Amino acid sequence: MYLTPLVRKALDFSALTHRDHLRVGLNVPYIVHPVAVASIVSRYTTDEEVVAAALLHDVIEDSSDRYSADTMAVDFGKRVADFVACVTEDKYDASGKVASWQDRKASYLHKLSSASKEGRLICVADTIHNIESLLQTIAQCGNDVLGQFGAGLDRKIIFYEHILRTIGGSIPNELRERLVSLIEELRVGGRH
């Protein structure tokens, strides 16, 4: 990943936003996730705005001060904000209450169905790293840790399969094959 001024700014902002966050189960600093996603994305594009968006992909949904896509557009440009918005879960329903896991995922899949190829690339990189992390967490901590993830293993697998069906034909073959393999590994290995 080439650290252009925009990419460095995105990295710094993501690190600052996630400074108090840990990855569930692994208890490592959260910033490892956006960096991993950006690393995967940077293997398939040199577009600095896409790489910056990969670094920022969880900022809107995870910021404690409700940082918005509009503010991100001012800070990082409209294109970066648009890429991030298409892979951001809507955590709140229309009345401002926290949405259920199922409603958040359904809304996410709906947005993903019309996402740009760049947004889909960020999504598949995010999904791949999330599954890899989940498998690592299960290997280290056992299946009891699954209660910390907001949904059981079966529901998570179904969600990942929906992502694959939604974007599978529009992502690089290597990433599609990796996602298929990881879903299968989760289906088999997550049940020991």
PDB file of C-alpha atoms in Angstrom:
ATOM      1  CA  MET A   1       0.000   0.000   0.000  1.00  0.00           C
ATOM      2  CA  TYR A   2       1.501   3.300  -1.117  1.00  0.00           C
ATOM      3  CA  LEU A   3       1.109   6.031   1.532  1.00  0.00           C
ATOM      4  CA  THR A   4       0.051   9.058  -0.468  1.00  0.00           C
ATOM      5  CA  PRO A   5      -0.903  12.136   1.578  1.00  0.00           C
ATOM      6  CA  LEU A   6      -4.595  11.165   1.297  1.00  0.00           C
ATOM      7  CA  VAL A   7      -3.946   7.559   2.356  1.00  0.00           C
ATOM      8  CA  ARG A   8      -1.800   8.713   5.291  1.00  0.00           C
ATOM      9  CA  LYS A   9      -4.524  11.182   6.351  1.00  0.00           C
ATOM     10  CA  ALA A  10      -7.117   8.377   6.180  1.00  0.00           C
ATOM     11  CA  LEU A  11      -4.873   6.037   8.170  1.00  0.00           C
ATOM     12  CA  ASP A  12      -4.280   8.662  10.860  1.00  0.00           C
ATOM     13  CA  PHE A  13      -7.979   9.520  11.078  1.00  0.00           C
ATOM     14  CA  SER A  14      -9.030   5.868  11.254  1.00  0.00           C
ATOM     15  CA  ALA A  15      -6.438   5.163  13.957  1.00  0.00           C
ATOM     16  CA  LEU A  16      -7.675   8.137  15.953  1.00  0.00           C
ATOM     17  CA  THR A  17     -11.336   7.172  15.565  1.00  0.00           C
ATOM     18  CA  HIS A  18     -10.686   3.555  16.597  1.00  0.00           C
ATOM     19  CA  ARG A  19      -8.075   4.323  19.286  1.00  0.00           C
ATOM     20  CA  ASP A  20     -10.250   2.959  22.096  1.00  0.00           C
ATOM     21  CA  HIS A  21     -11.609  -0.026  20.155  1.00  0.00           C
ATOM     22  CA  LEU A  22     -10.447  -3.644  20.209  1.00  0.00           C
ATOM     23  CA  ARG A  23     -11.276  -6.446  17.788  1.00  0.00           C
ATOM     24  CA  VAL A  24     -13.904  -8.684  19.377  1.00  0.00           C
ATOM     25  CA  GLY A  25     -12.419 -11.893  20.726  1.00  0.00           C
ATOM     26  CA  LEU A  26      -8.838 -11.205  19.694  1.00  0.00           C
ATOM     27  CA  ASN A  27      -8.437  -8.110  21.876  1.00  0.00           C
ATOM     28  CA  VAL A  28      -6.001  -6.495  19.442  1.00  0.00           C
ATOM     29  CA  PRO A  29      -6.214  -2.813  18.490  1.00  0.00           C
ATOM     30  CA  TYR A  30      -9.059  -2.320  16.036  1.00  0.00           C
ATOM     31  CA  ILE A  31      -6.885  -0.427  13.553  1.00  0.00           C
ATOM     32  CA  VAL A  32      -5.420  -3.761  12.392  1.00  0.00           C
ATOM     33  CA  HIS A  33      -8.749  -4.422  10.639  1.00  0.00           C
ATOM     34  CA  PRO A  34      -8.932  -1.289   8.438  1.00  0.00           C
ATOM     35  CA  VAL A  35      -5.232  -1.687   7.624  1.00  0.00           C
ATOM     36  CA  ALA A  36      -5.796  -5.315   6.588  1.00  0.00           C
ATOM     37  CA  VAL A  37      -8.788  -4.333   4.449  1.00  0.00           C
ATOM     38  CA  ALA A  38      -6.797  -1.547   2.774  1.00  0.00           C
ATOM     39  CA  SER A  39      -3.922  -3.951   2.199  1.00  0.00           C
ATOM     40  CA  ILE A  40      -6.212  -6.397   0.392  1.00  0.00           C
ATOM     41  CA  VAL A  41      -7.811  -3.577  -1.623  1.00  0.00           C
ATOM     42  CA  SER A  42      -4.416  -2.166  -2.614  1.00  0.00           C
ATOM     43  CA  ARG A  43      -3.553  -5.463  -4.313  1.00  0.00           C
ATOM     44  CA  TYR A  44      -6.360  -4.773  -6.816  1.00  0.00           C
ATOM     45  CA  THR A  45      -6.208  -1.002  -7.281  1.00  0.00           C
ATOM     46  CA  THR A  46      -3.761   1.848  -7.012  1.00  0.00           C
ATOM     47  CA  ASP A  47      -6.605   4.384  -6.741  1.00  0.00           C
ATOM     48  CA  GLU A  48      -5.712   6.301  -3.580  1.00  0.00           C
ATOM     49  CA  GLU A  49      -9.343   7.234  -2.938  1.00  0.00           C
ATOM     50  CA  VAL A  50     -10.378   3.573  -2.853  1.00  0.00           C
ATOM     51  CA  VAL A  51      -7.506   2.694  -0.505  1.00  0.00           C
ATOM     52  CA  ALA A  52      -8.370   5.667   1.710  1.00  0.00           C
ATOM     53  CA  ALA A  53     -12.018   4.562   1.784  1.00  0.00           C
ATOM     54  CA  ALA A  54     -10.907   1.058   2.793  1.00  0.00           C
ATOM     55  CA  LEU A  55      -9.022   2.563   5.731  1.00  0.00           C
ATOM     56  CA  LEU A  56     -12.085   4.606   6.665  1.00  0.00           C
ATOM     57  CA  HIS A  57     -14.735   1.976   5.958  1.00  0.00           C
ATOM     58  CA  ASP A  58     -15.848   1.575   9.620  1.00  0.00           C
ATOM     59  CA  VAL A  59     -15.404   5.191  10.740  1.00  0.00           C
ATOM     60  CA  ILE A  60     -18.987   6.368  10.142  1.00  0.00           C
ATOM     61  CA  GLU A  61     -20.634   3.402  11.843  1.00  0.00           C
ATOM     62  CA  ASP A  62     -18.132   3.239  14.721  1.00  0.00           C
ATOM     63  CA  SER A  63     -17.543   6.889  15.575  1.00  0.00           C
ATOM     64  CA  SER A  64     -18.928   7.900  18.944  1.00  0.00           C
ATOM     65  CA  ASP A  65     -19.806  11.402  17.707  1.00  0.00           C
ATOM     66  CA  ARG A  66     -21.870  10.205  14.720  1.00  0.00           C
ATOM     67  CA  TYR A  67     -19.385  11.379  12.111  1.00  0.00           C
ATOM     68  CA  SER A  68     -21.361  11.633   8.872  1.00  0.00           C
ATOM     69  CA  ALA A  69     -20.771  10.912   5.211  1.00  0.00           C
ATOM     70  CA  ASP A  70     -21.278  14.629   4.537  1.00  0.00           C
ATOM     71  CA  THR A  71     -18.489  15.527   6.958  1.00  0.00           C
ATOM     72  CA  MET A  72     -16.300  12.814   5.447  1.00  0.00           C
ATOM     73  CA  ALA A  73     -16.915  14.314   1.990  1.00  0.00           C
ATOM     74  CA  VAL A  74     -15.568  17.638   3.266  1.00  0.00           C
ATOM     75  CA  ASP A  75     -12.594  15.992   4.983  1.00  0.00           C
ATOM     76  CA  PHE A  76     -11.665  13.381   2.343  1.00  0.00           C
ATOM     77  CA  GLY A  77     -13.657  14.136  -0.809  1.00  0.00           C
ATOM     78  CA  LYS A  78     -17.041  13.056  -2.100  1.00  0.00           C
ATOM     79  CA  ARG A  79     -15.756   9.978  -3.876  1.00  0.00           C
ATOM     80  CA  VAL A  80     -14.141   8.576  -0.699  1.00  0.00           C
ATOM     81  CA  ALA A  81     -17.294   9.351   1.305  1.00  0.00           C
ATOM     82  CA  ASP A  82     -19.489   7.650  -1.308  1.00  0.00           C
ATOM     83  CA  PHE A  83     -17.377   4.480  -1.205  1.00  0.00           C
ATOM     84  CA  VAL A  84     -17.518   4.427   2.594  1.00  0.00           C
ATOM     85  CA  ALA A  85     -21.264   5.124   2.662  1.00  0.00           C
ATOM     86  CA  CYS A  86     -22.043   2.119   0.475  1.00  0.00           C
ATOM     87  CA  VAL A  87     -20.295  -0.240   2.933  1.00  0.00           C
ATOM     88  CA  THR A  88     -21.545   1.403   6.120  1.00  0.00           C
ATOM     89  CA  GLU A  89     -24.211  -0.316   8.184  1.00  0.00           C
ATOM     90  CA  ASP A  90     -27.093   1.841   9.302  1.00  0.00           C
ATOM     91  CA  LYS A  91     -26.970   1.185  13.047  1.00  0.00           C
ATOM     92  CA  TYR A  92     -30.131   3.162  13.780  1.00  0.00           C
ATOM     93  CA  ASP A  93     -33.656   2.786  12.445  1.00  0.00           C
ATOM     94  CA  ALA A  94     -35.830   5.680  11.244  1.00  0.00           C
ATOM     95  CA  SER A  95     -36.887   6.504  14.812  1.00  0.00           C
ATOM     96  CA  GLY A  96     -33.270   6.725  16.028  1.00  0.00           C
ATOM     97  CA  LYS A  97     -33.315   3.441  17.936  1.00  0.00           C
ATOM     98  CA  VAL A  98     -30.548   0.898  17.546  1.00  0.00           C
ATOM     99  CA  ALA A  99     -31.573  -1.443  14.715  1.00  0.00           C
ATOM    100  CA  SER A 100     -31.529  -5.198  15.174  1.00  0.00           C
ATOM    101  CA  TRP A 101     -28.644  -7.249  13.761  1.00  0.00           C
ATOM    102  CA  GLN A 102     -30.976  -8.688  11.115  1.00  0.00           C
ATOM    103  CA  ASP A 103     -32.327  -5.278  10.053  1.00  0.00           C
ATOM    104  CA  ARG A 104     -28.812  -3.825   9.835  1.00  0.00           C
ATOM    105  CA  LYS A 105     -27.629  -6.683   7.651  1.00  0.00           C
ATOM    106  CA  ALA A 106     -30.697  -6.536   5.378  1.00  0.00           C
ATOM    107  CA  SER A 107     -30.164  -2.796   4.865  1.00  0.00           C
ATOM    108  CA  TYR A 108     -26.457  -3.382   4.191  1.00  0.00           C
ATOM    109  CA  LEU A 109     -27.206  -6.018   1.545  1.00  0.00           C
ATOM    110  CA  HIS A 110     -29.734  -3.706  -0.102  1.00  0.00           C
ATOM    111  CA  LYS A 111     -27.107  -0.925  -0.360  1.00  0.00           C
ATOM    112  CA  LEU A 112     -24.535  -3.402  -1.590  1.00  0.00           C
ATOM    113  CA  SER A 113     -26.762  -4.500  -4.472  1.00  0.00           C
ATOM    114  CA  SER A 114     -26.286  -1.091  -6.112  1.00  0.00           C
ATOM    115  CA  ALA A 115     -22.742  -0.392  -4.903  1.00  0.00           C
ATOM    116  CA  SER A 116     -19.970   0.594  -7.272  1.00  0.00           C
ATOM    117  CA  LYS A 117     -17.245  -1.889  -8.197  1.00  0.00           C
ATOM    118  CA  GLU A 118     -14.965   0.002  -5.789  1.00  0.00           C
ATOM    119  CA  GLY A 119     -17.491  -0.326  -2.969  1.00  0.00           C
ATOM    120  CA  ARG A 120     -17.839  -4.020  -3.711  1.00  0.00           C
ATOM    121  CA  LEU A 121     -14.066  -4.428  -3.613  1.00  0.00           C
ATOM    122  CA  ILE A 122     -13.966  -2.812  -0.172  1.00  0.00           C
ATOM    123  CA  CYS A 123     -16.866  -5.011   0.956  1.00  0.00           C
ATOM    124  CA  VAL A 124     -15.232  -8.268  -0.111  1.00  0.00           C
ATOM    125  CA  ALA A 125     -11.913  -7.274   1.487  1.00  0.00           C
ATOM    126  CA  ASP A 126     -13.776  -6.400   4.700  1.00  0.00           C
ATOM    127  CA  THR A 127     -15.693  -9.682   4.633  1.00  0.00           C
ATOM    128  CA  ILE A 128     -12.576 -11.739   3.965  1.00  0.00           C
ATOM    129  CA  HIS A 129     -10.715 -10.170   6.870  1.00  0.00           C
ATOM    130  CA  ASN A 130     -13.739 -10.481   9.165  1.00  0.00           C
ATOM    131  CA  ILE A 131     -14.037 -14.203   8.439  1.00  0.00           C
ATOM    132  CA  GLU A 132     -10.283 -14.743   8.844  1.00  0.00           C
ATOM    133  CA  SER A 133     -10.456 -12.947  12.198  1.00  0.00           C
ATOM    134  CA  LEU A 134     -13.497 -14.939  13.261  1.00  0.00           C
ATOM    135  CA  LEU A 135     -11.759 -18.223  12.419  1.00  0.00           C
ATOM    136  CA  GLN A 136      -8.667 -17.098  14.347  1.00  0.00           C
ATOM    137  CA  THR A 137     -10.834 -16.114  17.322  1.00  0.00           C
ATOM    138  CA  ILE A 138     -12.633 -19.469  17.329  1.00  0.00           C
ATOM    139  CA  ALA A 139      -9.293 -21.310  17.095  1.00  0.00           C
ATOM    140  CA  GLN A 140      -7.873 -19.357  20.039  1.00  0.00           C
ATOM    141  CA  CYS A 141     -10.938 -19.025  22.250  1.00  0.00           C
ATOM    142  CA  GLY A 142     -13.371 -21.747  21.198  1.00  0.00           C
ATOM    143  CA  ASN A 143     -16.984 -21.421  20.110  1.00  0.00           C
ATOM    144  CA  ASP A 144     -18.052 -19.824  23.402  1.00  0.00           C
ATOM    145  CA  VAL A 145     -16.711 -16.515  22.095  1.00  0.00           C
ATOM    146  CA  LEU A 146     -19.384 -16.432  19.366  1.00  0.00           C
ATOM    147  CA  GLY A 147     -21.834 -14.847  21.804  1.00  0.00           C
ATOM    148  CA  GLN A 148     -19.775 -11.638  21.603  1.00  0.00           C
ATOM    149  CA  PHE A 149     -20.458 -11.215  17.880  1.00  0.00           C
ATOM    150  CA  GLY A 150     -24.151 -10.266  17.910  1.00  0.00           C
ATOM    151  CA  ALA A 151     -25.266 -13.303  15.912  1.00  0.00           C
ATOM    152  CA  GLY A 152     -24.713 -17.033  15.964  1.00  0.00           C
ATOM    153  CA  LEU A 153     -22.467 -18.838  13.535  1.00  0.00           C
ATOM    154  CA  ASP A 154     -25.330 -20.020  11.315  1.00  0.00           C
ATOM    155  CA  ARG A 155     -26.687 -16.485  10.865  1.00  0.00           C
ATOM    156  CA  LYS A 156     -23.213 -15.137  10.143  1.00  0.00           C
ATOM    157  CA  ILE A 157     -22.621 -17.820   7.495  1.00  0.00           C
ATOM    158  CA  ILE A 158     -25.967 -17.033   5.852  1.00  0.00           C
ATOM    159  CA  PHE A 159     -25.067 -13.330   5.815  1.00  0.00           C
ATOM    160  CA  TYR A 160     -21.676 -14.026   4.241  1.00  0.00           C
ATOM    161  CA  GLU A 161     -23.352 -16.230   1.614  1.00  0.00           C
ATOM    162  CA  HIS A 162     -25.734 -13.366   0.807  1.00  0.00           C
ATOM    163  CA  ILE A 163     -22.754 -11.055   0.324  1.00  0.00           C
ATOM    164  CA  LEU A 164     -21.200 -13.612  -2.014  1.00  0.00           C
ATOM    165  CA  ARG A 165     -24.415 -13.900  -4.051  1.00  0.00           C
ATOM    166  CA  THR A 166     -24.845 -10.129  -4.168  1.00  0.00           C
ATOM    167  CA  ILE A 167     -21.349  -9.219  -5.364  1.00  0.00           C
ATOM    168  CA  GLY A 168     -19.737 -12.502  -6.432  1.00  0.00           C
ATOM    169  CA  GLY A 169     -19.994 -11.856 -10.155  1.00  0.00           C
ATOM    170  CA  SER A 170     -18.463  -8.399  -9.934  1.00  0.00           C
ATOM    171  CA  ILE A 171     -15.303  -8.979  -7.895  1.00  0.00           C
ATOM    172  CA  PRO A 172     -11.945 -10.404  -8.986  1.00  0.00           C
ATOM    173  CA  ASN A 173     -12.019 -14.209  -9.325  1.00  0.00           C
ATOM    174  CA  GLU A 174      -9.230 -14.639  -6.783  1.00  0.00           C
ATOM    175  CA  LEU A 175     -11.245 -12.766  -4.140  1.00  0.00           C
ATOM    176  CA  ARG A 176     -14.447 -14.628  -4.959  1.00  0.00           C
ATOM    177  CA  GLU A 177     -12.645 -17.964  -4.633  1.00  0.00           C
ATOM    178  CA  ARG A 178     -11.060 -16.845  -1.337  1.00  0.00           C
ATOM    179  CA  LEU A 179     -14.468 -15.826   0.026  1.00  0.00           C
ATOM    180  CA  VAL A 180     -16.032 -19.147  -1.021  1.00  0.00           C
ATOM    181  CA  SER A 181     -13.173 -21.024   0.633  1.00  0.00           C
ATOM    182  CA  LEU A 182     -13.427 -19.019   3.866  1.00  0.00           C
ATOM    183  CA  ILE A 183     -17.190 -19.488   4.114  1.00  0.00           C
ATOM    184  CA  GLU A 184     -16.698 -23.231   3.745  1.00  0.00           C
ATOM    185  CA  GLU A 185     -13.880 -23.214   6.295  1.00  0.00           C
ATOM    186  CA  LEU A 186     -16.154 -21.344   8.692  1.00  0.00           C
ATOM    187  CA  ARG A 187     -18.977 -23.809   8.051  1.00  0.00           C
ATOM    188  CA  VAL A 188     -16.727 -26.770   8.826  1.00  0.00           C
ATOM    189  CA  GLY A 189     -14.078 -25.371  11.164  1.00  0.00           C
ATOM    190  CA  GLY A 190     -16.346 -23.148  13.180  1.00  0.00           C
ATOM    191  CA  ARG A 191     -18.209 -26.117  14.579  1.00  0.00           C
ATOM    192  CA  HIS A 192     -15.463 -28.014  16.413  1.00  0.00           C
TER     193      HIS A 192
END
